[in-house]
PDB file of C-alpha atoms and ligand atoms in Angstrom:
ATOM      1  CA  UNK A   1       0.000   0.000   0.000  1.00  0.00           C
ATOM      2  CA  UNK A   2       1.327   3.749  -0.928  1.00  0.00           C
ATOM      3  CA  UNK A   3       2.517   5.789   1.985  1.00  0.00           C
ATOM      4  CA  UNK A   4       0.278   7.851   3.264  1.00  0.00           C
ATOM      5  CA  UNK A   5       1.096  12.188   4.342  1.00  0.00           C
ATOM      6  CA  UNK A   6      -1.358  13.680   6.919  1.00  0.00           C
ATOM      7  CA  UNK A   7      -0.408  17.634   7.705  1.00  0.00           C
ATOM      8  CA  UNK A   8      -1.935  18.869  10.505  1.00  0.00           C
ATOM      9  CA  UNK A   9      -1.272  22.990  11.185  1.00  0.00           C
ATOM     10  CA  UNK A  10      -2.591  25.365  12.966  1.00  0.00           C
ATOM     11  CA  UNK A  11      -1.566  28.249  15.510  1.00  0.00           C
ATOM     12  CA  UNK A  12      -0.598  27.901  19.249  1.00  0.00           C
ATOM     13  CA  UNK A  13      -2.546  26.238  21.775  1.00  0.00           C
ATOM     14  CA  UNK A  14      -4.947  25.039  18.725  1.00  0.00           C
ATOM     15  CA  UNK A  15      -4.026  21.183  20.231  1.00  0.00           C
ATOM     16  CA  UNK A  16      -2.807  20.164  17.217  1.00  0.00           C
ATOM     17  CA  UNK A  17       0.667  18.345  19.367  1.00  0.00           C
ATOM     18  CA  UNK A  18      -1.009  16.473  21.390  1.00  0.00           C
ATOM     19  CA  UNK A  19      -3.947  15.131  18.943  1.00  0.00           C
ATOM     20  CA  UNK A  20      -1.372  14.483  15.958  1.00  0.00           C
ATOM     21  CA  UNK A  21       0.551  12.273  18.423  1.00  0.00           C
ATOM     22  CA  UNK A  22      -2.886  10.505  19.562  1.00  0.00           C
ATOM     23  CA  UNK A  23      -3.854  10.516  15.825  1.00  0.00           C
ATOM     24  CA  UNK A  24      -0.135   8.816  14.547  1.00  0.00           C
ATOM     25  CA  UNK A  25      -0.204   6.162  17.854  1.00  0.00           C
ATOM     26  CA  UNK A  26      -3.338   5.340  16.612  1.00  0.00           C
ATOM     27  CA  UNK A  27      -2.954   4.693  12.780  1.00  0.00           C
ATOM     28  CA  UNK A  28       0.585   3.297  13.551  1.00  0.00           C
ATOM     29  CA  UNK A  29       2.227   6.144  11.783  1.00  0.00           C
ATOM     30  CA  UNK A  30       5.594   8.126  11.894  1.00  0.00           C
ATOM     31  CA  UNK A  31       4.758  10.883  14.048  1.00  0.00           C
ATOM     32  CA  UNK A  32       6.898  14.547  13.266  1.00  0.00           C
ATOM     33  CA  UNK A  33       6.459  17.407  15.376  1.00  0.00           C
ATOM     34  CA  UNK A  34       7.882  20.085  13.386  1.00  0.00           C
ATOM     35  CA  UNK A  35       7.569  22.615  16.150  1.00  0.00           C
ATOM     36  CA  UNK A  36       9.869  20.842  18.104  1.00  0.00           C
ATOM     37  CA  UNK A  37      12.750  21.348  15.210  1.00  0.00           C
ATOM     38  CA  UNK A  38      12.158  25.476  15.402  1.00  0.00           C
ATOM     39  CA  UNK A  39      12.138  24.544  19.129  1.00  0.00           C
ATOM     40  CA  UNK A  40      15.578  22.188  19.167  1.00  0.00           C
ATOM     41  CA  UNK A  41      17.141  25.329  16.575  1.00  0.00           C
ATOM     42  CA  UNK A  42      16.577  27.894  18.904  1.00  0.00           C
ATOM     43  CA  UNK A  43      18.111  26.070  21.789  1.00  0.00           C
ATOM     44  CA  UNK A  44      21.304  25.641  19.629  1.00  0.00           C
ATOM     45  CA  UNK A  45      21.453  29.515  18.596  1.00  0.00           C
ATOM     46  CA  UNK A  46      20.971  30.343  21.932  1.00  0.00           C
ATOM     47  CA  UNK A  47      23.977  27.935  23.319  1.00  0.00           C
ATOM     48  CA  UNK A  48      25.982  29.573  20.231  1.00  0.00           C
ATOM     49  CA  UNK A  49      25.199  33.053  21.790  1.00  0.00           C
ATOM     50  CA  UNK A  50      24.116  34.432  17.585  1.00  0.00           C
ATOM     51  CA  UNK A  51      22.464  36.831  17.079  1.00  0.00           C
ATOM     52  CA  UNK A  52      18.772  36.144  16.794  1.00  0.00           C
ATOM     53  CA  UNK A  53      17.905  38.398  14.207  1.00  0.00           C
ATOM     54  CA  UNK A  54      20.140  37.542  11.888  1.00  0.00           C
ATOM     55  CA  UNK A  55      19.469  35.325   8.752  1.00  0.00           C
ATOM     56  CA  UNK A  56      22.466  34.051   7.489  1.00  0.00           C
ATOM     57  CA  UNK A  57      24.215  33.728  11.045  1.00  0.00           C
ATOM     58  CA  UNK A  58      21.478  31.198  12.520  1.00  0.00           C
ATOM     59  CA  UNK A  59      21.424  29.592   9.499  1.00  0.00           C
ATOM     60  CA  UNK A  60      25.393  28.913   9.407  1.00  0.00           C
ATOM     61  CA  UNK A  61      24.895  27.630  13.227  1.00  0.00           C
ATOM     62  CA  UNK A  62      22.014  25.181  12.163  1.00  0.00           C
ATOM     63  CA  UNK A  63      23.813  23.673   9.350  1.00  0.00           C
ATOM     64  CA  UNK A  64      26.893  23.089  12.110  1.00  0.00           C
ATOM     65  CA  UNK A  65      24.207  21.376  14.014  1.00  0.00           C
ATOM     66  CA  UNK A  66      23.146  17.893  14.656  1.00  0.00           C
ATOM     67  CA  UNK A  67      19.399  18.044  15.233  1.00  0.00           C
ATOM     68  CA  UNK A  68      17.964  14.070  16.154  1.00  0.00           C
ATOM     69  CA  UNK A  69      14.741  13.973  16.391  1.00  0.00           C
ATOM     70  CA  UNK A  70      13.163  10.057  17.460  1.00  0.00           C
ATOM     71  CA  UNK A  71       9.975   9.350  19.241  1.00  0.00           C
ATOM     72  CA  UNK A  72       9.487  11.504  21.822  1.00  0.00           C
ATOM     73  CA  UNK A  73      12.688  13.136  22.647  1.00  0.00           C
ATOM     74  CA  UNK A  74      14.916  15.489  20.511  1.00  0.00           C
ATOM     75  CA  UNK A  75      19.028  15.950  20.857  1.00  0.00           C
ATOM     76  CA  UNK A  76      20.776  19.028  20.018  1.00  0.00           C
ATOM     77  CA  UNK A  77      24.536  17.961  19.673  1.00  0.00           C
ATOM     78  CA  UNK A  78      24.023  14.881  21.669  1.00  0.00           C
ATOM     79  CA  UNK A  79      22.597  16.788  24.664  1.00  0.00           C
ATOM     80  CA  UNK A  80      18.504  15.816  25.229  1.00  0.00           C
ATOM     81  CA  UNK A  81      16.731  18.875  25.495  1.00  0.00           C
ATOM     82  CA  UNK A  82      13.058  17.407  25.408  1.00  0.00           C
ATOM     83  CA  UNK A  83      12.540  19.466  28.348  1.00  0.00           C
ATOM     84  CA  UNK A  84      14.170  22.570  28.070  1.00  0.00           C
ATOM     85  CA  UNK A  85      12.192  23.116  24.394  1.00  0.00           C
ATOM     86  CA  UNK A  86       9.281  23.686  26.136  1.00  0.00           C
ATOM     87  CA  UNK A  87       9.717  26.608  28.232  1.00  0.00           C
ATOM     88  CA  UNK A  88       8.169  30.282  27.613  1.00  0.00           C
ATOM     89  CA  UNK A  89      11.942  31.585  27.141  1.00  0.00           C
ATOM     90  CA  UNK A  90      12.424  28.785  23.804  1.00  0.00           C
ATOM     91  CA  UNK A  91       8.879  29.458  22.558  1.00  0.00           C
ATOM     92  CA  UNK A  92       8.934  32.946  22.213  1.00  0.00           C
ATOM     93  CA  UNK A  93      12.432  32.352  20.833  1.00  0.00           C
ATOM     94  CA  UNK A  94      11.948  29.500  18.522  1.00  0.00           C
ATOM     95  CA  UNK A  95       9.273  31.852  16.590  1.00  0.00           C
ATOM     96  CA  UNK A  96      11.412  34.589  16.305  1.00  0.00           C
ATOM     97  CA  UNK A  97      14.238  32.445  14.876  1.00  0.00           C
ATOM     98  CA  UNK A  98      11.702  30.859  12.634  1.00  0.00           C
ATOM     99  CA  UNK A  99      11.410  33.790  10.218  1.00  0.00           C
ATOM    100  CA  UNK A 100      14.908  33.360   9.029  1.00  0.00           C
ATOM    101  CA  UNK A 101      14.833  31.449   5.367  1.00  0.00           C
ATOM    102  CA  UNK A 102      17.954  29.838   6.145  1.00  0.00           C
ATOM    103  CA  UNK A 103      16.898  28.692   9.587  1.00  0.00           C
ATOM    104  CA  UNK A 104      13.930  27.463   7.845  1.00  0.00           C
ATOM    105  CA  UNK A 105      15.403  25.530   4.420  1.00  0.00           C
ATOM    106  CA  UNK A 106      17.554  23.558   6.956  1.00  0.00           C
ATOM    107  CA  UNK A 107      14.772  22.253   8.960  1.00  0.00           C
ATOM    108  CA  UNK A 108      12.957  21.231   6.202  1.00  0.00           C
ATOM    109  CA  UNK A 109      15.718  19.525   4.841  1.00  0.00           C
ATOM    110  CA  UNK A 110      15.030  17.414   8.102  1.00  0.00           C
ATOM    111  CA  UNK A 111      11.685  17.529   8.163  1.00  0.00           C
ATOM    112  CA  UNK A 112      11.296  15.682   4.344  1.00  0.00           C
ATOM    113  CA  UNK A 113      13.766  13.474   4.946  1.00  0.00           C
ATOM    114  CA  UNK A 114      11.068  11.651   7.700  1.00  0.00           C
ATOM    115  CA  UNK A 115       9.283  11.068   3.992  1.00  0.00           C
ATOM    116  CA  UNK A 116       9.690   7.895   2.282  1.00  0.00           C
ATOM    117  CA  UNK A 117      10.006   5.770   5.231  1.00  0.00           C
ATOM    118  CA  UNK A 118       6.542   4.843   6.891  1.00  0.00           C
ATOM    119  CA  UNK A 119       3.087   6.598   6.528  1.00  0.00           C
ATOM    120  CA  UNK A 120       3.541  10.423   8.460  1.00  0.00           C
ATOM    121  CA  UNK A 121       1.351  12.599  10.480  1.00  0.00           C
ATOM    122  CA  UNK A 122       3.146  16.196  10.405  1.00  0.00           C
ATOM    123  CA  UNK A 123       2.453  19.031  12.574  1.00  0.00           C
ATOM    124  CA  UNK A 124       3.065  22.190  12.816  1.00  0.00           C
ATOM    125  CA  UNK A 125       2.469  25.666  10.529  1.00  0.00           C
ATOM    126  CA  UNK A 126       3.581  24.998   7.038  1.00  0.00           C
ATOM    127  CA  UNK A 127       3.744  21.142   6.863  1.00  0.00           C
ATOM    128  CA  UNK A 128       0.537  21.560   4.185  1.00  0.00           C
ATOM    129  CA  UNK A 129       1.105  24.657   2.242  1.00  0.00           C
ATOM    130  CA  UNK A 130       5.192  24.511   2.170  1.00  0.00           C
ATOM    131  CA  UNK A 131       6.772  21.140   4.095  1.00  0.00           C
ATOM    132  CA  UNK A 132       4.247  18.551   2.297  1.00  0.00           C
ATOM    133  CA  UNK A 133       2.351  20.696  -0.269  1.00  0.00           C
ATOM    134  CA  UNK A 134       1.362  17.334  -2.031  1.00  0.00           C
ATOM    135  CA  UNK A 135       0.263  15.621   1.479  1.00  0.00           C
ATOM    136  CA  UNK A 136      -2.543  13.417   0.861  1.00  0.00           C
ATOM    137  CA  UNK A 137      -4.996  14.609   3.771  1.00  0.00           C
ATOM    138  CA  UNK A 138      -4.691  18.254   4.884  1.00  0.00           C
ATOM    139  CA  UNK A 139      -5.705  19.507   8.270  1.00  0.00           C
ATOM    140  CA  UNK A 140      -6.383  22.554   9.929  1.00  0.00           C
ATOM    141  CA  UNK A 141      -6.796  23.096  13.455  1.00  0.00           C
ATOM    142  CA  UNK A 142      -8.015  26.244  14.978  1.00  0.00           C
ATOM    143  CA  UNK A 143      -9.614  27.516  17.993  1.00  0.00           C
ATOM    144  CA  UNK A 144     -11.096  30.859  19.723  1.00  0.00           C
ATOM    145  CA  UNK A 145      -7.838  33.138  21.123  1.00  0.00           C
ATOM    146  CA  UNK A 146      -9.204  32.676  25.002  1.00  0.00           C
ATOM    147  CA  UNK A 147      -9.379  28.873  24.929  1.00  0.00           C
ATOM    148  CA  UNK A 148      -6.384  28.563  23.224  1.00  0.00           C
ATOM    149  CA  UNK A 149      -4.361  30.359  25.790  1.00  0.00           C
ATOM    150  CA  UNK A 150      -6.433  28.714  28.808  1.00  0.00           C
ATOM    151  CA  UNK A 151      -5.194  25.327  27.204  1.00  0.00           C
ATOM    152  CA  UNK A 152      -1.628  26.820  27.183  1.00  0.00           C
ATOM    153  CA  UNK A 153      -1.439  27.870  30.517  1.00  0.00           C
ATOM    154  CA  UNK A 154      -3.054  24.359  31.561  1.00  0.00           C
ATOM    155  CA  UNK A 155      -0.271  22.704  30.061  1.00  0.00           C
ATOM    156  CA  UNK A 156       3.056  25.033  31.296  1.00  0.00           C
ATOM    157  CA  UNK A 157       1.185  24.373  34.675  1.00  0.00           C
ATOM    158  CA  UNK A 158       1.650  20.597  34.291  1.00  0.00           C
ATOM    159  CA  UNK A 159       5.272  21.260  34.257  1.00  0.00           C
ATOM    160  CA  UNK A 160       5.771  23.932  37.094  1.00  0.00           C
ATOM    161  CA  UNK A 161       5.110  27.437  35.196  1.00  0.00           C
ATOM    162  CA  UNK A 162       2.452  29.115  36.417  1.00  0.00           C
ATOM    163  CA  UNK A 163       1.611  32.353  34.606  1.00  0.00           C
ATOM    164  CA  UNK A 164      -1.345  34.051  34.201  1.00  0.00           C
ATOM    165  CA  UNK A 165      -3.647  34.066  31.657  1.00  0.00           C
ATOM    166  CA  UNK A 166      -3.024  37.622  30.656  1.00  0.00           C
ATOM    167  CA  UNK A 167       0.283  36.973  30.366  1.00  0.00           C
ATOM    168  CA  UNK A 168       0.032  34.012  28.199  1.00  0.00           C
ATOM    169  CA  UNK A 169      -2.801  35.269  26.103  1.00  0.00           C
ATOM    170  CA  UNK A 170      -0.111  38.003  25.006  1.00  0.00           C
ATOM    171  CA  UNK A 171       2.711  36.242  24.753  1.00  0.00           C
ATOM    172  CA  UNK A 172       0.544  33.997  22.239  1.00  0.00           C
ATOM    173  CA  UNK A 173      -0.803  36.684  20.192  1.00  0.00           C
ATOM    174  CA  UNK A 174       2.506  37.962  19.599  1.00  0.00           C
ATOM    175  CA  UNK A 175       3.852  34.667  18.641  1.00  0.00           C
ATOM    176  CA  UNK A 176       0.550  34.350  16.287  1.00  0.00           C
ATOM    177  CA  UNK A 177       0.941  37.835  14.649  1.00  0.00           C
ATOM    178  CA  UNK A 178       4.603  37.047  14.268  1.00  0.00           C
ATOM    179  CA  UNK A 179       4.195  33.428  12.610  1.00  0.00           C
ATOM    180  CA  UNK A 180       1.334  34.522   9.859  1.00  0.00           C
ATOM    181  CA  UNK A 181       3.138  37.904   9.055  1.00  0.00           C
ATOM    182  CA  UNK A 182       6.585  36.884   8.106  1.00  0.00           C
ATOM    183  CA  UNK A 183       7.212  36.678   4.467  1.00  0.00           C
ATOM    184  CA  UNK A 184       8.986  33.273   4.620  1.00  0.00           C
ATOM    185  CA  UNK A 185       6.543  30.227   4.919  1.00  0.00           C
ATOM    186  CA  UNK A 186       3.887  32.025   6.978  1.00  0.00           C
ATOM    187  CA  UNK A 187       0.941  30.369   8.877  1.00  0.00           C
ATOM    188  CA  UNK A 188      -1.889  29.771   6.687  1.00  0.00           C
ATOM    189  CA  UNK A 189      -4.902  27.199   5.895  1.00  0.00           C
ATOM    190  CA  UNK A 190      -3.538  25.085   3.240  1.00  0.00           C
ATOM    191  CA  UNK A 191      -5.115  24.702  -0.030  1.00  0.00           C
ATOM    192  CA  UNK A 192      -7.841  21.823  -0.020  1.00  0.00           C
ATOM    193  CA  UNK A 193      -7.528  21.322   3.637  1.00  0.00           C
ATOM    194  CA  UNK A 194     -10.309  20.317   6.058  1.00  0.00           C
ATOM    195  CA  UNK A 195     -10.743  23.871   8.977  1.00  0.00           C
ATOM    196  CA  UNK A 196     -11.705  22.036  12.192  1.00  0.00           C
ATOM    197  CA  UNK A 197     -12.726  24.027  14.853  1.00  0.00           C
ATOM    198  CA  UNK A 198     -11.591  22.796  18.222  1.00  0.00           C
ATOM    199  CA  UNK A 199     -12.756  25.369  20.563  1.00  0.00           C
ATOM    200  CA  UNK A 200     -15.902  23.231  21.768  1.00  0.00           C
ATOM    201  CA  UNK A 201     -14.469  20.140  20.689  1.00  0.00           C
ATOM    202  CA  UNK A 202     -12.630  18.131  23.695  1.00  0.00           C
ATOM    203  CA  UNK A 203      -9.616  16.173  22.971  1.00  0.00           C
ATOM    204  CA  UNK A 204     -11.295  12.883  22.103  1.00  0.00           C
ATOM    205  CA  UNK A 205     -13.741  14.056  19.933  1.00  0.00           C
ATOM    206  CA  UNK A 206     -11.465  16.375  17.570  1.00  0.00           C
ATOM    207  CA  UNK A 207      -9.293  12.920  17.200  1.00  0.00           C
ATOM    208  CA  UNK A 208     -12.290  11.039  16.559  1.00  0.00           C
ATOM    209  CA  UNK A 209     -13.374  13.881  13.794  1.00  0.00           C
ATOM    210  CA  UNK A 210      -9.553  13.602  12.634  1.00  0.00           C
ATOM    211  CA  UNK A 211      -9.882   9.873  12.199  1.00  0.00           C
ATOM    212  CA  UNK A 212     -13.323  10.112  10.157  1.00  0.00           C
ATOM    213  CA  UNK A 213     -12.133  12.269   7.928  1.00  0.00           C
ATOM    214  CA  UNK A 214      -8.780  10.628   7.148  1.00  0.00           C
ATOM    215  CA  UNK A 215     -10.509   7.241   6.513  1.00  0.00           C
ATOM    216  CA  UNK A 216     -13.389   8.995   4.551  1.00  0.00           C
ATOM    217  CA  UNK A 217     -10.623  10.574   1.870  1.00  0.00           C
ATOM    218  CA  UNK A 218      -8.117   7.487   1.981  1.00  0.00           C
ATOM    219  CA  UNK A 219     -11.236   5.848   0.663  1.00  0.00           C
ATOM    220  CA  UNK A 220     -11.147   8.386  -2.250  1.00  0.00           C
ATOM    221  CA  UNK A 221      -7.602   7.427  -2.861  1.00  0.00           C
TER     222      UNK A 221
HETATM  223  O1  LIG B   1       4.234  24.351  17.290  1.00  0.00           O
HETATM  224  P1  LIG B   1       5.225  24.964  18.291  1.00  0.00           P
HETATM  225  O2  LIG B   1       4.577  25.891  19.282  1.00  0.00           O
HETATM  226  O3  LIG B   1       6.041  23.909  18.979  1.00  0.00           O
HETATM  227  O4  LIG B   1       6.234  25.831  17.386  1.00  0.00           O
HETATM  228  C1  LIG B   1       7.200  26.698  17.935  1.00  0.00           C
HETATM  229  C2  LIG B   1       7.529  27.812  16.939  1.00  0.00           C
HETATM  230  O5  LIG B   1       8.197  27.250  15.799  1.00  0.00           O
HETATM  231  C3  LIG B   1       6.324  28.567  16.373  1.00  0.00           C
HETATM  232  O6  LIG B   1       6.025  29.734  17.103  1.00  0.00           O
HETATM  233  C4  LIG B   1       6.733  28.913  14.974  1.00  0.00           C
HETATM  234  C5  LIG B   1       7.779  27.894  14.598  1.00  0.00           C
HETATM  235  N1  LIG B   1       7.307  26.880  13.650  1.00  0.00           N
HETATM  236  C6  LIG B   1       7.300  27.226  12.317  1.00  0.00           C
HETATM  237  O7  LIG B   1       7.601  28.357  11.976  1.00  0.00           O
HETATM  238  N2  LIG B   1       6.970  26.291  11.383  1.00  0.00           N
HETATM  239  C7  LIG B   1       6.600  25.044  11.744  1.00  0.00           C
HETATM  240  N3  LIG B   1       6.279  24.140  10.801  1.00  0.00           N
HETATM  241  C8  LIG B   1       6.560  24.680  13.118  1.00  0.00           C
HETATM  242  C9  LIG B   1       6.915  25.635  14.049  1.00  0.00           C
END
């Protein structure tokens, strides 16, 4: 049977993480969290002590740096940094580095290289229009501003940050504004793919909607 590519994007806090994973786990899939790349890239122009706005700079770090990305943990150089990718500091961070064409043609280098190999779910914001644009089953996940930020703030208190939701409602609009203005690859609905709206949808159910609509167009195939 023919390898199959399911993009899901969508901005921050839309859930799209946690229900790809669910969604890959469940169809037995490669799972790629392409946010976590940005993420791993940041860390690694942070260590190198660049300068964050510039283009060619980052990009000259990245492509000096081994990025290993396998199941659910992520090395930068051989040092695991599945934890430290997740903090405010690398978020707002990892989006400002991810304007940078250079940054971005070396990640997605990466990121098509998980191709080829196994059926793929890909996340992240340009895994449908730019990363995949020829992925068989395109998703979109979005959700109001407010819930998006209470789910946020939910999840950095799982791990010991506790912020409030002013805070992280701002720090996520800036990240949004920042991720669908910037000329290179910005965040946008895909052509041909299927807007779900998650904001009154709990976990299970948006997987469950995910699910029906991926076997309803594989049938198609
Ligand atoms: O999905 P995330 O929050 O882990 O992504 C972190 C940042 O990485 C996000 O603010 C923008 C950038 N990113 C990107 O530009 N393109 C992607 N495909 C994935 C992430």
């Amino acid at each position: 049977m023919k390898h199959l590519t399911i993009t899901i994007d969508g901005p921050a806090g839309s859930g799209k993480s946690t229900v790809a994973r669910e969604v890959a786990r469940t169809l037995g899939f490669t799972f790629l969290d392409t946010g976590a790349l940005y993420r791993a890239a940041a860390v690694a122009i942070e260590r190198a002590g660049s300068d964050v706005g510039d283009n060619e700079e980052c990009g000259r770090v990245i492509s000096h740096t081994r990025i290993l990305l396998t199941g659910g943990s992520i090395e930068v150089d051989g040092t695991d940094v599945t934890e430290e990718i997740r903090s405010p500091r690398i978020s707002e961070l990892s989006s400002a580095i991810a304007v940078h064409p250079s940054v971005r043609s070396e990640l997605v280098r990466i990121q098509r290289s998980f191709r080829g190999l196994s059926s793929l779910v890909a996340e992240g914001r340009d895994t449908g229009s730019v990363v995949f644009p020829d992925a068989d089953i395109k998703i979109y996940l979005n959700a109001s501003a407010t819930e998006r930020a209470m789910r946020r703030q939910k999840e950095l208190l799982t791990k010991g940050t506790d912020l409030p939701l002013e805070r992280v409602l701002n720090d996520m609009n800036r990240r949004d504004n920042r991720d669908s203005s910037r000329s290179a690859s910005p965040l946008v609905i895909p052509e041909h793919a299927v807007v779900v709206d998650t904001t009154h949808l709990t976990f299970h159910e948006v997987v469950a909607k995910i699910l029906s609509i991926v076997e309803e167009k594989s049938a198609d195939k």
